PDB file of N, CA and C in Angstrom:
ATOM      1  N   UNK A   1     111.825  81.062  88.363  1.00  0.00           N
ATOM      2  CA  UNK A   1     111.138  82.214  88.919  1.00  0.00           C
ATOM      3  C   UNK A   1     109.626  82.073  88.776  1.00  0.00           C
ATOM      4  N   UNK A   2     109.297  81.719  87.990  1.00  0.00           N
ATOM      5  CA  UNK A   2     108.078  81.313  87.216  1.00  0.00           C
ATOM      6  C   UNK A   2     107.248  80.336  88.585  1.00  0.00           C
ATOM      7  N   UNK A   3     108.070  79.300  88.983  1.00  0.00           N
ATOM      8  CA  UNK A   3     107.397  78.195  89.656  1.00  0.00           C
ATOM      9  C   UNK A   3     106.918  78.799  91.097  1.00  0.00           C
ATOM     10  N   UNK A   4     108.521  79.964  91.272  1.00  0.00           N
ATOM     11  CA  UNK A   4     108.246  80.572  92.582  1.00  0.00           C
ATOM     12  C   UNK A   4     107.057  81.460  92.558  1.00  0.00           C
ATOM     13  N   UNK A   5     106.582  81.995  91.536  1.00  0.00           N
ATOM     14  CA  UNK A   5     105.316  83.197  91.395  1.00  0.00           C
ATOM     15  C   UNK A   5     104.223  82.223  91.877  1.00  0.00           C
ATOM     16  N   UNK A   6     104.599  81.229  91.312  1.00  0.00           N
ATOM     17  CA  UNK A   6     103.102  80.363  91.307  1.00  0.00           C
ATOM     18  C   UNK A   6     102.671  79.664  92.457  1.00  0.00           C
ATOM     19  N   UNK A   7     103.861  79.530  93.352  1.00  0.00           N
ATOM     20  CA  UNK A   7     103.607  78.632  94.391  1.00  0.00           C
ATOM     21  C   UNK A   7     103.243  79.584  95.596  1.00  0.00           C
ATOM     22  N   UNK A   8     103.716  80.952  95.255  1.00  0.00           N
ATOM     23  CA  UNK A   8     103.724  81.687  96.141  1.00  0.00           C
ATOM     24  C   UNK A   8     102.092  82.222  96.162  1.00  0.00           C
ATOM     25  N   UNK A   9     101.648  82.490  94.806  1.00  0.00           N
ATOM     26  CA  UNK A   9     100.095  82.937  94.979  1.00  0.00           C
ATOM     27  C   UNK A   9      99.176  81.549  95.238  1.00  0.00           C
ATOM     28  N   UNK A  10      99.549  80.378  94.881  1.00  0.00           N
ATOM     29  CA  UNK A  10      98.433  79.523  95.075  1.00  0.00           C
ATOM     30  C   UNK A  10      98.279  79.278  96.688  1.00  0.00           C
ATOM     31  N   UNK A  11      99.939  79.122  97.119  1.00  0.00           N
ATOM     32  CA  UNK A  11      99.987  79.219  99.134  1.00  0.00           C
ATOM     33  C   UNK A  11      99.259  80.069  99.486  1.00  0.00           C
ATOM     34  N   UNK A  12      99.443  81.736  99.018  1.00  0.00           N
ATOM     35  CA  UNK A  12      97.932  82.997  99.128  1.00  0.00           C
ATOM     36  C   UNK A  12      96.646  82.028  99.219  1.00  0.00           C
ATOM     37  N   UNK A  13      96.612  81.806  97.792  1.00  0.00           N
ATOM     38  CA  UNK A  13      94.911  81.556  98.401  1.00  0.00           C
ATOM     39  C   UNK A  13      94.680  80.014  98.741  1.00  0.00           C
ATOM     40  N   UNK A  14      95.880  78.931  98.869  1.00  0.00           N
ATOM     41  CA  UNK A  14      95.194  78.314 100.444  1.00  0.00           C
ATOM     42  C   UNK A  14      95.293  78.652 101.543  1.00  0.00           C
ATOM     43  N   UNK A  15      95.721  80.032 101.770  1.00  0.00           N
ATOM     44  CA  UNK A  15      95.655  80.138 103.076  1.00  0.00           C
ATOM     45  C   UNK A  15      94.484  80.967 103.233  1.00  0.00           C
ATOM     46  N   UNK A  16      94.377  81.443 102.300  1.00  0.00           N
ATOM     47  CA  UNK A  16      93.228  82.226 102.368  1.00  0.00           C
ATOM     48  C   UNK A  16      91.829  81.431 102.757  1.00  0.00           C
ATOM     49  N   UNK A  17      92.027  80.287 102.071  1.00  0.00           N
ATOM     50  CA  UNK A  17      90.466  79.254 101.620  1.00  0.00           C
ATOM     51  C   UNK A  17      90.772  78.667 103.063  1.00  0.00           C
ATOM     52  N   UNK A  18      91.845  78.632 104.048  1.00  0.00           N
ATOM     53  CA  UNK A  18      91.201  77.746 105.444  1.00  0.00           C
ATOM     54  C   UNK A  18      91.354  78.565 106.185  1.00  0.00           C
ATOM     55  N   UNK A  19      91.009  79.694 105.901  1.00  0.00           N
ATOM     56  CA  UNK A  19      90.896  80.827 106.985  1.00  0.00           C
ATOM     57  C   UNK A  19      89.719  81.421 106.707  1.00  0.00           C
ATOM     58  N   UNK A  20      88.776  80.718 106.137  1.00  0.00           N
ATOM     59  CA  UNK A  20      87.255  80.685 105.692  1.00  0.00           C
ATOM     60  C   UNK A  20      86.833  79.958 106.677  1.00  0.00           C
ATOM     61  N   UNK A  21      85.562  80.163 107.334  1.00  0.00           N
ATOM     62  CA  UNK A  21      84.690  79.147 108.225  1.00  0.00           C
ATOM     63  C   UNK A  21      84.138  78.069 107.421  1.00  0.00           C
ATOM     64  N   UNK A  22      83.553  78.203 106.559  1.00  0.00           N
ATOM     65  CA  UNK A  22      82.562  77.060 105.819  1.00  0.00           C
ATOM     66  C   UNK A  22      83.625  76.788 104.583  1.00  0.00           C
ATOM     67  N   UNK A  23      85.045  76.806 104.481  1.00  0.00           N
ATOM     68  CA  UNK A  23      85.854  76.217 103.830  1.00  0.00           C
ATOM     69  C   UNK A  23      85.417  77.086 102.500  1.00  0.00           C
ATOM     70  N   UNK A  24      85.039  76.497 101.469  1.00  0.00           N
ATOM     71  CA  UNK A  24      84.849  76.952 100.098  1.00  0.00           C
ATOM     72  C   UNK A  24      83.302  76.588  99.625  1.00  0.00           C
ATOM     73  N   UNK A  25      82.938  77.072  99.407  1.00  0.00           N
ATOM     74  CA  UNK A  25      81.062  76.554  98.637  1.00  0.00           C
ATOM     75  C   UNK A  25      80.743  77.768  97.500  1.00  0.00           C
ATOM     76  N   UNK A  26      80.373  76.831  96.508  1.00  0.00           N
ATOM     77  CA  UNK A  26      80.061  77.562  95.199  1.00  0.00           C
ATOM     78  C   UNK A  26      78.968  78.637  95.326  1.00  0.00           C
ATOM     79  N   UNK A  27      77.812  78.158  95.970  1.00  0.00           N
ATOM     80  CA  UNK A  27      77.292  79.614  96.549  1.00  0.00           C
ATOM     81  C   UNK A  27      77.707  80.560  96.696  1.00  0.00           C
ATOM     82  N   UNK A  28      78.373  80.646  97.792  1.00  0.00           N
ATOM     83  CA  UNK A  28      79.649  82.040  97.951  1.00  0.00           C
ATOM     84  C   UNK A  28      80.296  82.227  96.778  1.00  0.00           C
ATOM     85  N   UNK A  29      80.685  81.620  95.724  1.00  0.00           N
ATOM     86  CA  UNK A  29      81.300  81.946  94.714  1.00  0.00           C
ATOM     87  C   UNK A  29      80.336  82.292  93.992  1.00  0.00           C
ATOM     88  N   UNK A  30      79.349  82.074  93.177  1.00  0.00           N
ATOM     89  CA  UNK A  30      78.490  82.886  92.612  1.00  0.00           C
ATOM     90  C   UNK A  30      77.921  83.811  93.189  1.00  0.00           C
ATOM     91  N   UNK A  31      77.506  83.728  94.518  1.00  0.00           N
ATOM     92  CA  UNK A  31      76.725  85.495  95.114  1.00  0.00           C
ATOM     93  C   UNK A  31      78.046  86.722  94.604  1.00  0.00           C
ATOM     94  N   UNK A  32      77.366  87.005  94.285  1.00  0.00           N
ATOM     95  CA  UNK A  32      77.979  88.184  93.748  1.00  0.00           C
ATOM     96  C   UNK A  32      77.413  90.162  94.225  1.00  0.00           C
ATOM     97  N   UNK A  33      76.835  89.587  94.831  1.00  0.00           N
ATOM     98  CA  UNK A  33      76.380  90.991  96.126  1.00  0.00           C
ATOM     99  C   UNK A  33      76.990  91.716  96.963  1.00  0.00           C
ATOM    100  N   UNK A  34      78.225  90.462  97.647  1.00  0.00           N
ATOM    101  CA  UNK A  34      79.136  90.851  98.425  1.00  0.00           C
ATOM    102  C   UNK A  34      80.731  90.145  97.747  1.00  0.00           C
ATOM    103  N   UNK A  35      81.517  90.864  98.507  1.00  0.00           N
ATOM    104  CA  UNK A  35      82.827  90.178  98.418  1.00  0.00           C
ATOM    105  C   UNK A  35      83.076  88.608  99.276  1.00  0.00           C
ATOM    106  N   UNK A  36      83.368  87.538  98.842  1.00  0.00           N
ATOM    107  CA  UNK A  36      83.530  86.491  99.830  1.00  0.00           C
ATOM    108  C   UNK A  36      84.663  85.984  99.732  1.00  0.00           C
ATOM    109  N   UNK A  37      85.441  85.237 100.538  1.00  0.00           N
ATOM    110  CA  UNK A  37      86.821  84.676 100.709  1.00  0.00           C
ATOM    111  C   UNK A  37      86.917  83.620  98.925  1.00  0.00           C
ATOM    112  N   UNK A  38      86.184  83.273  98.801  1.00  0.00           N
ATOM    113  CA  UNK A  38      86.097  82.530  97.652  1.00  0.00           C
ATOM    114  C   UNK A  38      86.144  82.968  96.133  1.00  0.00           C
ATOM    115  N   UNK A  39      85.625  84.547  96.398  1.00  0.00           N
ATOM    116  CA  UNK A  39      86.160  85.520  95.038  1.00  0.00           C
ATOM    117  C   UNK A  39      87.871  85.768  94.835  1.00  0.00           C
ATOM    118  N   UNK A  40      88.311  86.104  96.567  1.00  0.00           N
ATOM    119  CA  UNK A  40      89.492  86.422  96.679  1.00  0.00           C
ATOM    120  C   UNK A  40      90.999  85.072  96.118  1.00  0.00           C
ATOM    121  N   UNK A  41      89.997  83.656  96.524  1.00  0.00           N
ATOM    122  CA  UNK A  41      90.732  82.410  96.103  1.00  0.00           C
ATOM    123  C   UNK A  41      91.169  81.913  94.400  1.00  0.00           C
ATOM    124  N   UNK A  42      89.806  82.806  93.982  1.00  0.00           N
ATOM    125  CA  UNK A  42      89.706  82.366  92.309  1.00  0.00           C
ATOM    126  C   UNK A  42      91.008  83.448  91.953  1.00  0.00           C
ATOM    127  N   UNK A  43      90.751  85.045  92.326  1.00  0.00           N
ATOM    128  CA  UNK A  43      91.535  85.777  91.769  1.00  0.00           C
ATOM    129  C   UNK A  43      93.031  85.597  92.259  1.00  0.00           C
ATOM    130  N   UNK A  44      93.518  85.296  93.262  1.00  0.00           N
ATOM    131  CA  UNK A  44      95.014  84.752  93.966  1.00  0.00           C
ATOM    132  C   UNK A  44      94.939  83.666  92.863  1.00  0.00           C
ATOM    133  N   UNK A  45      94.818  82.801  92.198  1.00  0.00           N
ATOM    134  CA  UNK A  45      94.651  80.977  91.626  1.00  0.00           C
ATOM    135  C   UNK A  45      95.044  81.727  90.278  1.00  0.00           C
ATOM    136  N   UNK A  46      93.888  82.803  89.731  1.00  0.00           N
ATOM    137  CA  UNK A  46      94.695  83.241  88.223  1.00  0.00           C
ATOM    138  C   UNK A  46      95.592  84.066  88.335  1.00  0.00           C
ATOM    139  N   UNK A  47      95.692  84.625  89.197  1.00  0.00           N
ATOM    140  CA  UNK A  47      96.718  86.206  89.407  1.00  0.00           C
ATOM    141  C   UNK A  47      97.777  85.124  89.631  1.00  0.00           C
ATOM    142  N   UNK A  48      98.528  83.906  89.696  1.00  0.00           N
ATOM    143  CA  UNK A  48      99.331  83.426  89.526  1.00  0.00           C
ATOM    144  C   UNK A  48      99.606  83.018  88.820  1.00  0.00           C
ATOM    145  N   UNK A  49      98.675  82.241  87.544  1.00  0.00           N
ATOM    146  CA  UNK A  49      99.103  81.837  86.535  1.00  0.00           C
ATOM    147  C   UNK A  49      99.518  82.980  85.560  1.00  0.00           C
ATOM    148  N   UNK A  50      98.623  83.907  85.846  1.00  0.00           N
ATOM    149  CA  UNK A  50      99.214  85.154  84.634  1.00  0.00           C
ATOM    150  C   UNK A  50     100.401  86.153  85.342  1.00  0.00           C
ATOM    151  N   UNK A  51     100.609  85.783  86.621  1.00  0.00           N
ATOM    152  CA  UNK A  51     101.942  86.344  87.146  1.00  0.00           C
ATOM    153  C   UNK A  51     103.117  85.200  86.635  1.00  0.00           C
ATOM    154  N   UNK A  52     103.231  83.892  86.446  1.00  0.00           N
ATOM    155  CA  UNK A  52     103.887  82.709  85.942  1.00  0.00           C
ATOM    156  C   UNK A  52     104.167  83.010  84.430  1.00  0.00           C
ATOM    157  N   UNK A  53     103.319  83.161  83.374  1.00  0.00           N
ATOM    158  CA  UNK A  53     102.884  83.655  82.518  1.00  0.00           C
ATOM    159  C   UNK A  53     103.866  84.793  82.061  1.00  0.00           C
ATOM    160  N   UNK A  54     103.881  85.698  82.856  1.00  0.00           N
ATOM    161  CA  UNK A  54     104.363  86.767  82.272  1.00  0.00           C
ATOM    162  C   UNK A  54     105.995  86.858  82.365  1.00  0.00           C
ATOM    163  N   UNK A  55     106.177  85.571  83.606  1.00  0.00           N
ATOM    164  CA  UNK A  55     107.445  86.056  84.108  1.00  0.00           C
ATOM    165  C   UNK A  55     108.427  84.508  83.431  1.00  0.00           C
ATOM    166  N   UNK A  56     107.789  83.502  82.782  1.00  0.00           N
ATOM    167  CA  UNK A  56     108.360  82.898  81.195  1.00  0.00           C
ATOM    168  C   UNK A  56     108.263  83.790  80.392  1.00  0.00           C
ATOM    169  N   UNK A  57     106.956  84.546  79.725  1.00  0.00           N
ATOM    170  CA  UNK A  57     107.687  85.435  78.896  1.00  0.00           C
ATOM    171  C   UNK A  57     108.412  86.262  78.742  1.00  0.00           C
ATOM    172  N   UNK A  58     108.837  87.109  79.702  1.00  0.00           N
ATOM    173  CA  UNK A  58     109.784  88.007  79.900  1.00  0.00           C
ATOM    174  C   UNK A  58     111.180  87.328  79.715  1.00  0.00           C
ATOM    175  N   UNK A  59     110.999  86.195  80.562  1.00  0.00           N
ATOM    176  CA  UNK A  59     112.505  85.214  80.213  1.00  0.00           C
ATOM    177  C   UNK A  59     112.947  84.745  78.714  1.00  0.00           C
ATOM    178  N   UNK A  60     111.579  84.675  78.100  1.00  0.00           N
ATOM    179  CA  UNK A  60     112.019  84.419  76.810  1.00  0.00           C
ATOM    180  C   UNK A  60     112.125  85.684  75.734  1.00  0.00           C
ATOM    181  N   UNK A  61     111.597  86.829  76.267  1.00  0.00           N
ATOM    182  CA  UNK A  61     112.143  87.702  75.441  1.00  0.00           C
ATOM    183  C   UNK A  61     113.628  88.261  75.493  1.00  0.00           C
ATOM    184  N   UNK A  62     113.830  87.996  77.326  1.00  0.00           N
ATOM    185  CA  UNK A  62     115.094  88.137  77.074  1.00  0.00           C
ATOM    186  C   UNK A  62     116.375  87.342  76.489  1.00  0.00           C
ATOM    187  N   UNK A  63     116.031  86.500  76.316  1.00  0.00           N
ATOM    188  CA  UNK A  63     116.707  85.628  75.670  1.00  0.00           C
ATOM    189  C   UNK A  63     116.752  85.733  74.126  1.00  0.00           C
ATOM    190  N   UNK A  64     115.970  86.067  73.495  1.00  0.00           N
ATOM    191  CA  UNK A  64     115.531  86.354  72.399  1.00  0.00           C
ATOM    192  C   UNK A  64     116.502  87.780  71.966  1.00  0.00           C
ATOM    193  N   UNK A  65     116.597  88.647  72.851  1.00  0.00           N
ATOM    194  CA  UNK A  65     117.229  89.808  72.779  1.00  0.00           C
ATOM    195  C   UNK A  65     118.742  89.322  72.768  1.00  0.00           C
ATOM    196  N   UNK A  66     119.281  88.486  73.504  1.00  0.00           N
ATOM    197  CA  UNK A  66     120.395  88.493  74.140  1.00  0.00           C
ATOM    198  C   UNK A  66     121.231  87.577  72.495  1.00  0.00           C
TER     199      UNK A  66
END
């Protein structure tokens, strides 16, 4: 379940990152004035690992319970 969280948000934000004109540039990632496709890529990239994250631990608590 875990692998599926993860594959599913990182596919999010590549699809997100080539549905950008100028692809990805760290510029856009540091301006911080506006929202840019490249804020949205970082947060999809961790919002999966800590969606992955949560959903091993849950597996192991239940197991732990059981």
């Amino acid at each position: 379940m875990s692998v599926v969280l993860l594959a599913m948000f990182w596919g999010l934000a590549f699809l997100v990152m080539l549905s950008d004109i100028d692809f990805f540039s760290l510029q856009d990632l540091f301006d911080t004035r506006e929202l840019h496709h490249e804020h949205v890529v970082v947060v999809l990239i961790l919002g999966g690992i800590v969606a992955a994250a949560m959903s091993l631990i849950a597996a192991r608590l239940q197991r732990m319970e059981n």
